[in-house]
Coordinates of C-alpha atoms in Angstrom, one line a residue:
Chain A
X30 CA 86.5 -24.8 -10.6
X31 CA 86.3 -24.6 -14.4
X32 CA 86.5 -21.4 -16.3
X33 CA 84.5 -20.5 -19.4
X34 CA 86.1 -20.4 -22.8
X35 CA 86.2 -16.6 -22.7
X36 CA 88.7 -16.9 -20.0
X37 CA 86.8 -14.9 -17.4
X38 CA 87.1 -15.9 -13.9
X39 CA 84.0 -16.9 -11.9
X40 CA 81.7 -13.9 -12.0
X41 CA 78.4 -13.0 -10.6
X42 CA 76.8 -12.6 -14.0
X43 CA 75.9 -16.2 -14.7
X44 CA 73.2 -15.8 -17.3
X45 CA 75.5 -16.0 -20.4
X46 CA 77.9 -18.6 -19.1
X47 CA 77.3 -22.3 -19.2
X48 CA 79.2 -24.4 -16.7
X49 CA 79.1 -28.1 -16.0
X50 CA 81.6 -27.5 -13.3
X51 CA 84.0 -30.1 -14.6
X52 CA 87.6 -29.2 -14.0
X53 CA 89.0 -30.3 -17.3
X54 CA 86.6 -29.5 -20.1
X55 CA 84.8 -26.2 -19.9
X56 CA 82.2 -25.7 -22.7
X57 CA 80.4 -22.8 -24.1
X58 CA 76.8 -23.9 -24.5
X59 CA 75.5 -21.8 -27.4
X60 CA 71.9 -23.1 -27.0
X61 CA 71.6 -21.2 -23.7
X62 CA 71.8 -17.9 -25.6
X63 CA 68.3 -18.6 -26.9
X64 CA 66.0 -16.1 -25.2
X65 CA 63.1 -17.9 -23.8
X66 CA 63.7 -21.5 -22.6
X67 CA 60.6 -22.2 -20.5
X68 CA 59.6 -25.6 -21.8
X69 CA 61.1 -28.5 -20.0
X70 CA 60.7 -30.7 -23.0
X71 CA 64.4 -30.6 -24.2
X72 CA 65.9 -33.6 -25.8
X73 CA 67.9 -36.1 -23.8
X74 CA 71.6 -35.4 -23.0
X75 CA 70.8 -31.7 -23.0
X76 CA 71.4 -29.5 -20.0
X77 CA 69.0 -27.9 -17.6
X78 CA 69.4 -24.8 -15.5
X79 CA 69.9 -25.5 -11.8
X80 CA 69.8 -22.7 -9.2
X81 CA 71.7 -23.6 -6.0
X82 CA 70.4 -21.7 -3.0
X83 CA 71.8 -21.8 0.5
X84 CA 69.7 -22.4 3.6
X85 CA 70.2 -21.4 7.2
X86 CA 73.9 -20.8 7.8
X87 CA 75.2 -22.6 4.8
X88 CA 77.6 -20.5 2.8
X89 CA 76.4 -18.7 -0.4
X90 CA 77.9 -19.6 -3.7
X91 CA 79.2 -16.7 -5.8
X92 CA 77.9 -18.4 -8.9
X93 CA 74.4 -19.9 -8.2
X94 CA 73.2 -20.8 -11.6
X95 CA 74.6 -23.8 -13.4
X96 CA 73.8 -25.7 -16.6
X97 CA 73.8 -29.3 -15.6
X98 CA 73.4 -32.3 -17.9
X99 CA 70.1 -34.1 -17.4
X100 CA 71.7 -37.4 -16.7
X101 CA 73.8 -36.1 -13.7
X102 CA 72.9 -37.6 -10.4
X103 CA 72.0 -35.8 -7.3
X104 CA 75.1 -37.3 -5.7
X105 CA 77.2 -35.5 -8.3
X106 CA 75.6 -32.1 -7.5
X107 CA 76.2 -32.7 -3.8
X108 CA 79.9 -33.6 -4.4
X109 CA 80.2 -30.5 -6.6
X110 CA 78.9 -28.2 -3.9
X111 CA 81.2 -29.9 -1.4
X112 CA 84.2 -29.4 -3.6
X113 CA 83.2 -25.8 -4.2
X114 CA 83.3 -25.1 -0.5
X115 CA 86.2 -27.4 0.1
X116 CA 84.3 -29.4 2.6
X117 CA 85.9 -32.0 4.8
X118 CA 85.1 -35.6 4.2
X119 CA 83.2 -35.6 7.5
X120 CA 81.1 -32.6 6.7
X121 CA 77.5 -33.4 5.7
X122 CA 75.7 -31.7 2.9
X123 CA 71.9 -32.0 2.3
X124 CA 70.1 -31.1 -0.8
X125 CA 66.4 -30.4 -1.0
X126 CA 63.7 -30.0 -3.7
X127 CA 60.8 -27.6 -3.1
X128 CA 62.2 -27.1 0.4
X129 CA 60.2 -30.3 1.1
X130 CA 62.2 -33.5 0.4
X131 CA 65.7 -34.8 -0.1
X132 CA 65.9 -36.6 -3.4
X133 CA 67.7 -40.0 -3.5
X134 CA 71.4 -39.6 -4.4
X135 CA 71.0 -41.6 -7.6
X136 CA 68.1 -39.6 -8.9
X137 CA 68.7 -37.8 -12.1
X138 CA 68.6 -34.0 -12.4
X139 CA 66.5 -34.4 -15.6
X140 CA 63.7 -36.2 -13.7
X141 CA 63.7 -33.5 -11.0
X142 CA 63.6 -30.8 -13.6
X143 CA 60.7 -32.4 -15.3
X144 CA 58.6 -32.5 -12.1
X145 CA 59.8 -29.6 -10.1
X146 CA 61.4 -27.1 -12.5
X147 CA 59.7 -23.7 -12.9
X148 CA 60.5 -20.7 -15.1
X149 CA 62.9 -22.9 -16.9
X150 CA 65.0 -23.8 -13.9
X151 CA 65.3 -26.3 -11.1
X152 CA 65.9 -24.7 -7.7
X153 CA 67.8 -26.8 -5.2
X154 CA 68.4 -25.8 -1.6
X155 CA 71.5 -27.0 0.2
X156 CA 72.5 -26.9 3.8
X157 CA 75.0 -28.4 6.2
X158 CA 72.4 -29.9 8.5
X159 CA 69.0 -31.4 8.0
X160 CA 66.4 -28.8 7.4
X161 CA 63.3 -30.4 6.1
X162 CA 64.5 -33.9 6.6
Chain B
X7 CA 39.7 -42.0 -1.5
X8 CA 41.2 -45.5 -1.6
X9 CA 37.9 -47.2 -0.7
X10 CA 38.3 -50.7 -2.0
X11 CA 39.8 -52.1 1.2
X12 CA 40.0 -55.6 -0.1
X13 CA 42.2 -54.6 -2.9
X14 CA 44.4 -52.6 -0.6
X15 CA 44.8 -55.6 1.6
X16 CA 45.5 -57.9 -1.3
X17 CA 48.2 -55.6 -2.6
X18 CA 49.7 -55.2 0.9
X19 CA 50.0 -59.0 1.3
X20 CA 51.9 -59.6 -1.9
X21 CA 55.0 -61.7 -1.1
X22 CA 58.0 -63.1 -2.9
X23 CA 59.7 -66.3 -1.9
X24 CA 63.4 -65.7 -1.8
X25 CA 66.3 -68.2 -1.6
X26 CA 69.5 -66.5 -0.4
X27 CA 72.9 -68.1 -1.0
X28 CA 76.4 -66.7 -0.1
X29 CA 78.6 -65.7 -3.0
X30 CA 80.8 -68.7 -3.7
X31 CA 84.0 -66.7 -3.7
X32 CA 83.3 -65.5 -0.2
X33 CA 82.7 -68.8 1.5
X34 CA 85.6 -69.5 3.8
X35 CA 84.5 -72.5 5.7
X36 CA 81.9 -75.1 5.1
X37 CA 79.3 -74.5 2.4
X38 CA 76.5 -72.7 4.2
X39 CA 72.8 -73.8 3.8
X40 CA 70.8 -71.4 1.7
X41 CA 68.4 -69.2 3.7
X42 CA 64.8 -68.9 2.7
X43 CA 62.6 -65.9 3.4
X44 CA 59.1 -64.9 2.2
X45 CA 59.5 -61.1 1.6
X46 CA 56.8 -58.5 1.3
X47 CA 56.7 -56.7 -2.1
X48 CA 56.1 -53.5 -0.2
X49 CA 59.3 -53.5 1.9
X50 CA 62.9 -52.7 1.3
X51 CA 65.3 -55.7 1.2
X52 CA 67.8 -54.3 3.8
X53 CA 64.9 -53.8 6.3
X54 CA 64.1 -57.5 6.5
X55 CA 67.4 -59.3 6.1
X56 CA 69.1 -59.1 9.5
X57 CA 68.6 -62.8 9.9
X58 CA 70.2 -63.4 6.5
X59 CA 73.3 -61.5 7.6
X60 CA 73.5 -63.3 10.9
X61 CA 73.2 -66.7 9.1
X62 CA 75.9 -66.1 6.5
X63 CA 78.4 -64.2 8.7
X64 CA 79.4 -67.5 10.2
X65 CA 80.6 -68.8 6.9
X66 CA 82.8 -65.9 5.8
X67 CA 85.1 -63.3 7.1
X68 CA 83.2 -60.1 7.7
X69 CA 84.9 -56.9 9.1
X70 CA 83.4 -53.8 10.6
X71 CA 83.5 -52.0 7.3
X72 CA 81.8 -54.7 5.3
X73 CA 78.3 -54.1 4.3
X74 CA 76.0 -56.8 3.0
X75 CA 74.6 -56.4 -0.5
X76 CA 72.7 -58.5 -2.9
X77 CA 72.8 -59.4 -6.6
X78 CA 70.5 -61.4 -8.9
X79 CA 72.3 -63.0 -11.9
X80 CA 75.0 -60.4 -11.6
X81 CA 72.7 -57.4 -11.2
X82 CA 73.3 -55.6 -8.0
X83 CA 70.0 -55.0 -6.3
X84 CA 69.2 -51.4 -5.2
X85 CA 67.9 -51.7 -1.7
X86 CA 66.1 -48.4 -2.0
X87 CA 63.7 -49.7 -4.6
X88 CA 60.8 -51.7 -3.1
X89 CA 61.3 -55.5 -3.2
X90 CA 58.3 -56.0 -5.5
X91 CA 59.8 -53.5 -8.0
X92 CA 63.2 -55.3 -8.1
X93 CA 61.4 -58.6 -8.6
X94 CA 59.2 -57.4 -11.4
X95 CA 62.0 -55.6 -13.1
X96 CA 64.6 -58.4 -13.1
X97 CA 62.8 -61.7 -12.3
X98 CA 59.3 -61.5 -13.6
X99 CA 58.2 -64.9 -14.9
X100 CA 61.0 -66.9 -13.4
X101 CA 60.4 -70.2 -11.7
X102 CA 60.2 -69.4 -7.9
X103 CA 62.0 -69.1 -5.5
X104 CA 63.9 -66.0 -6.4
X105 CA 67.5 -66.9 -6.1
X106 CA 69.5 -64.0 -4.7
X107 CA 73.3 -64.0 -3.9
X108 CA 74.6 -62.4 -0.7
X109 CA 77.9 -60.6 -0.6
X110 CA 79.9 -58.8 2.0
X111 CA 82.9 -57.8 -0.1
X112 CA 83.5 -55.6 -3.1
X113 CA 80.6 -53.3 -2.5
X114 CA 79.6 -52.0 -6.0
X115 CA 79.8 -48.3 -5.2
X116 CA 78.7 -47.2 -8.7
X117 CA 75.5 -49.3 -8.6
X118 CA 74.0 -49.2 -5.2
X119 CA 73.7 -46.8 -2.3
X120 CA 75.0 -47.6 1.2
X121 CA 72.6 -48.6 3.8
X122 CA 74.4 -48.1 7.1
X123 CA 71.3 -48.5 9.4
X124 CA 67.6 -48.7 9.6
X125 CA 67.5 -45.0 10.0
X126 CA 68.9 -44.6 6.5
X127 CA 66.0 -46.7 5.1
X128 CA 63.5 -44.7 7.2
X129 CA 64.9 -41.4 6.0
X130 CA 64.7 -42.6 2.4
X131 CA 61.1 -43.8 2.9
X132 CA 60.0 -40.5 4.5
X133 CA 61.6 -38.5 1.6
X134 CA 59.7 -40.5 -0.9
X135 CA 56.5 -40.0 1.0
X136 CA 57.1 -36.2 1.2
X137 CA 57.8 -36.1 -2.5
X138 CA 54.6 -38.0 -3.3
X139 CA 52.6 -35.5 -1.3
X140 CA 54.3 -32.5 -3.0
X141 CA 52.9 -34.0 -6.2
X142 CA 49.4 -35.0 -4.9
X143 CA 48.6 -32.2 -2.5
X144 CA 51.4 -29.6 -2.8
X145 CA 52.6 -31.1 0.6
X146 CA 49.5 -29.8 2.4
X147 CA 48.5 -33.2 3.9
X148 CA 51.8 -34.5 5.0
X149 CA 53.0 -31.2 6.4
X150 CA 49.8 -31.0 8.5
X151 CA 50.6 -34.4 10.0
X152 CA 52.5 -34.7 13.3
X153 CA 55.7 -36.6 13.7
X154 CA 53.9 -39.4 15.4
X155 CA 51.8 -39.8 12.2
X156 CA 54.9 -40.1 10.1
X157 CA 56.3 -42.6 12.6
X158 CA 53.1 -44.7 12.4
X159 CA 53.5 -45.0 8.6
X160 CA 57.0 -46.1 9.0
X161 CA 56.4 -48.6 11.8
X162 CA 53.3 -49.9 10.0
X163 CA 55.5 -50.6 7.0
X164 CA 58.4 -52.0 9.1
X165 CA 56.2 -54.3 11.1
X166 CA 53.9 -55.3 8.3
X167 CA 50.8 -53.9 10.0
X168 CA 48.2 -53.1 7.3
X169 CA 45.6 -51.5 9.7
X170 CA 48.1 -49.4 11.5
X171 CA 49.6 -48.2 8.2
X172 CA 46.4 -47.4 6.5
X173 CA 44.9 -45.6 9.5
X174 CA 47.3 -42.8 8.6
X175 CA 47.9 -43.4 4.9
X176 CA 44.2 -42.9 4.2
X177 CA 44.8 -39.2 4.8
X178 CA 47.5 -39.2 2.1
X179 CA 45.0 -40.8 -0.3
X180 CA 42.3 -38.3 0.4
X181 CA 40.8 -36.1 -2.3
X182 CA 40.8 -32.6 -0.9
X183 CA 37.4 -31.0 -1.6
X184 CA 36.6 -34.0 -3.8
X185 CA 39.4 -33.0 -6.2
X186 CA 41.6 -35.7 -7.7
X187 CA 45.3 -35.5 -7.0
X188 CA 47.0 -32.6 -8.5
X189 CA 49.6 -34.9 -10.1
X190 CA 50.1 -38.6 -9.7
X191 CA 53.4 -39.8 -8.2
X192 CA 54.8 -42.5 -10.5
X193 CA 58.1 -43.9 -11.7
X194 CA 58.5 -45.9 -14.9
X195 CA 61.2 -48.5 -14.8
X196 CA 63.0 -50.5 -17.4
X197 CA 65.9 -52.8 -17.0
X198 CA 69.4 -51.2 -17.2
X199 CA 68.2 -47.6 -17.3
X200 CA 67.2 -44.8 -14.9
X201 CA 63.5 -44.7 -14.1
X202 CA 61.4 -42.0 -15.7
X203 CA 59.5 -39.4 -13.7
X204 CA 57.3 -36.7 -15.2
X205 CA 54.3 -34.6 -14.2
X206 CA 51.0 -36.2 -15.0
X207 CA 47.5 -35.0 -14.1
X208 CA 45.0 -37.7 -13.5
X209 CA 42.2 -35.7 -15.2
X210 CA 41.8 -33.6 -18.3
X211 CA 40.9 -29.9 -18.2
X212 CA 37.3 -31.0 -18.5
X213 CA 37.7 -33.2 -15.4
X214 CA 37.6 -36.4 -17.3
X215 CA 39.6 -39.3 -15.8
X216 CA 42.8 -40.2 -17.6
X217 CA 43.8 -43.8 -18.0
X218 CA 46.9 -45.9 -17.8
X219 CA 47.3 -45.8 -21.5
X220 CA 47.3 -42.0 -21.5
X221 CA 50.0 -42.0 -18.8
X222 CA 52.2 -44.4 -20.8
X223 CA 51.7 -42.4 -24.0
X224 CA 52.6 -39.2 -22.3
X225 CA 55.4 -40.4 -20.1
X226 CA 56.6 -43.7 -21.4
X227 CA 59.9 -44.1 -23.1
X228 CA 60.1 -43.5 -26.9
X229 CA 61.2 -47.1 -27.3
X230 CA 57.9 -48.2 -25.8
X231 CA 55.7 -46.1 -28.1
X232 CA 57.7 -47.2 -31.2
X233 CA 58.1 -50.8 -30.2
X234 CA 58.4 -53.2 -33.1
X235 CA 57.1 -56.7 -32.4
X236 CA 55.9 -57.7 -28.9
X237 CA 55.1 -54.8 -26.7
X238 CA 56.7 -54.9 -23.2
X239 CA 54.6 -56.1 -20.3
X240 CA 53.4 -53.3 -18.0
X241 CA 53.6 -54.4 -14.4
X242 CA 52.3 -52.6 -11.3
X243 CA 52.6 -54.6 -8.1
X244 CA 53.3 -57.5 -10.3
X245 CA 49.9 -57.1 -12.0
X246 CA 49.2 -56.2 -15.6
X247 CA 46.4 -53.7 -15.2
X248 CA 44.0 -53.1 -18.1
X249 CA 45.2 -50.0 -20.1
X250 CA 41.8 -48.5 -19.5
X251 CA 42.2 -48.3 -15.7
X252 CA 41.9 -44.7 -14.4
X253 CA 45.2 -43.4 -13.2
X254 CA 43.6 -41.8 -10.1
X255 CA 42.3 -45.3 -9.1
X256 CA 45.7 -46.9 -9.7
X257 CA 47.4 -44.2 -7.5
X258 CA 44.9 -44.8 -4.7
X259 CA 45.0 -48.6 -4.8
X260 CA 48.2 -49.9 -6.3
X261 CA 50.7 -47.5 -5.0
X262 CA 53.5 -48.7 -2.7
X263 CA 53.6 -47.5 0.9
X264 CA 55.7 -44.6 -0.4
X265 CA 52.6 -43.5 -2.2
X266 CA 54.3 -43.9 -5.6
X267 CA 53.0 -46.0 -8.5
X268 CA 56.0 -48.1 -9.5
X269 CA 55.5 -49.2 -13.1
X270 CA 57.8 -51.7 -14.6
X271 CA 58.1 -52.2 -18.4
X272 CA 59.7 -55.6 -19.0
X273 CA 60.3 -57.3 -22.3
X274 CA 57.7 -60.0 -23.1
X275 CA 59.5 -63.3 -23.5
X276 CA 58.2 -66.8 -24.4
X277 CA 58.7 -67.6 -20.8
X278 CA 56.6 -64.8 -19.3
X279 CA 54.1 -63.9 -21.9
X280 CA 51.6 -66.5 -20.8
X281 CA 51.5 -65.1 -17.3

C-alpha cells in the first residue's frame, strides 16, 4: 500500500492524508486541507472522499477514508479492497451504496458521489458475502 | 402514477431488427448464414441470444472458457445497457437491420463486463431497480415488496409479459401521498464516454413541475450546453421528446423496466436529422 509523502506509515488519522492507493505514485493533495468541502460540485478529474465501511464479519480497514479520483470505477475500488486484505482470487467481495444496492462494476465513483454522497463523502459498505443483494 | 397505459404499452413493445453475423476471423468452417432476431428495446442482449450462440457455435471453435460478445462497427456492446440504449447511442438513424458481429474469442475485458449466466443479468437488473427506488422513494417501496414481487418484475421482463410486469411495477411508479418522486432516476449517455448521473428533483420548491430542458440544463454535459452548430439529438426510448415535457411524466412513462430514464445525446448528422 502506498505511503504519503511525509513518509508516515499507514495511520489511523486519515483526515490530513490523501491516498489514491496506487503503489507507485503517492500524492499529497493540498486541496484537501481546505476546511469545509461539502459541495459535491468539484471540477472533473478531482478526487472525492470515500469512506469504506465493513459489514457483517468482513475485516475492518485500519485506514477507512480515501481520496479517490472521480473517474475511478467501482471495479477498481473492489480490487483495491481485495489487495488491501490480500484476498484470494476465489474470494468474493461485494460493495454496496446506501446499504441498498450494488453498483455496476464500471460505474464511476464520481457519479455515485454526486447522487449518494453526504457530508462531503461517499460511504461504501463492503462484505465477503451478499448482504443486500 | 403512470396512468397512460397505451403509452406504456407502446414503449414496452419497441423492437429493433438485428442481423447477427459471426466475426470473419473466427469462422472455421463454411460461411454461416446470418441470424435475424427482433429484439425488445427493454431487454438485455445476453438475455435473448441463446439461439444466436447455438447457431454460430457450429461454425467456429468454442471452448468452455469462451464467452460470446458483440460489437457494432468495432464498438464492443455493453450487455448491461438495455438494447434500446445501445441502439440509440451507436446506431440511431441507420438503415435497418442493425448489423451486429458475434465473437467468441478475444473478450475485450476493458470494455465490457462478463455475463456468466442469466443470474448475473438478473442481479444487475435488481440492483438497478433498487437504486432507482433509493432515488424515487428512499427505497421504501421496493423494500416493502416481497421476494416474489421482485421475481415477478424480472420474469415479466425476461418473458416479455407487459401485464405481469406492470402489475408490480405500478407500485414503483406510485406517488406516495400524491408527492412526486423525490429524485428522478436517469442516466445521460453520449458515445465514447461514461454516462452522467446526478440528483434531480422533478419539481421546484414551489412544487412546480420541472421539464426535460431543465434536467438537461442542470445535468447535461458542458459540451451540450455550449454546443456550436447543430445541437445533439436527445433520444429517450428512441423518441425525441419535446423539451417542455415534465420530467415526472417522463420518469413514469418512458423509463426502462429498471425504472431509469436512459437519455442518449447523439450528434445530429445529415443522415439522421430528418428522423
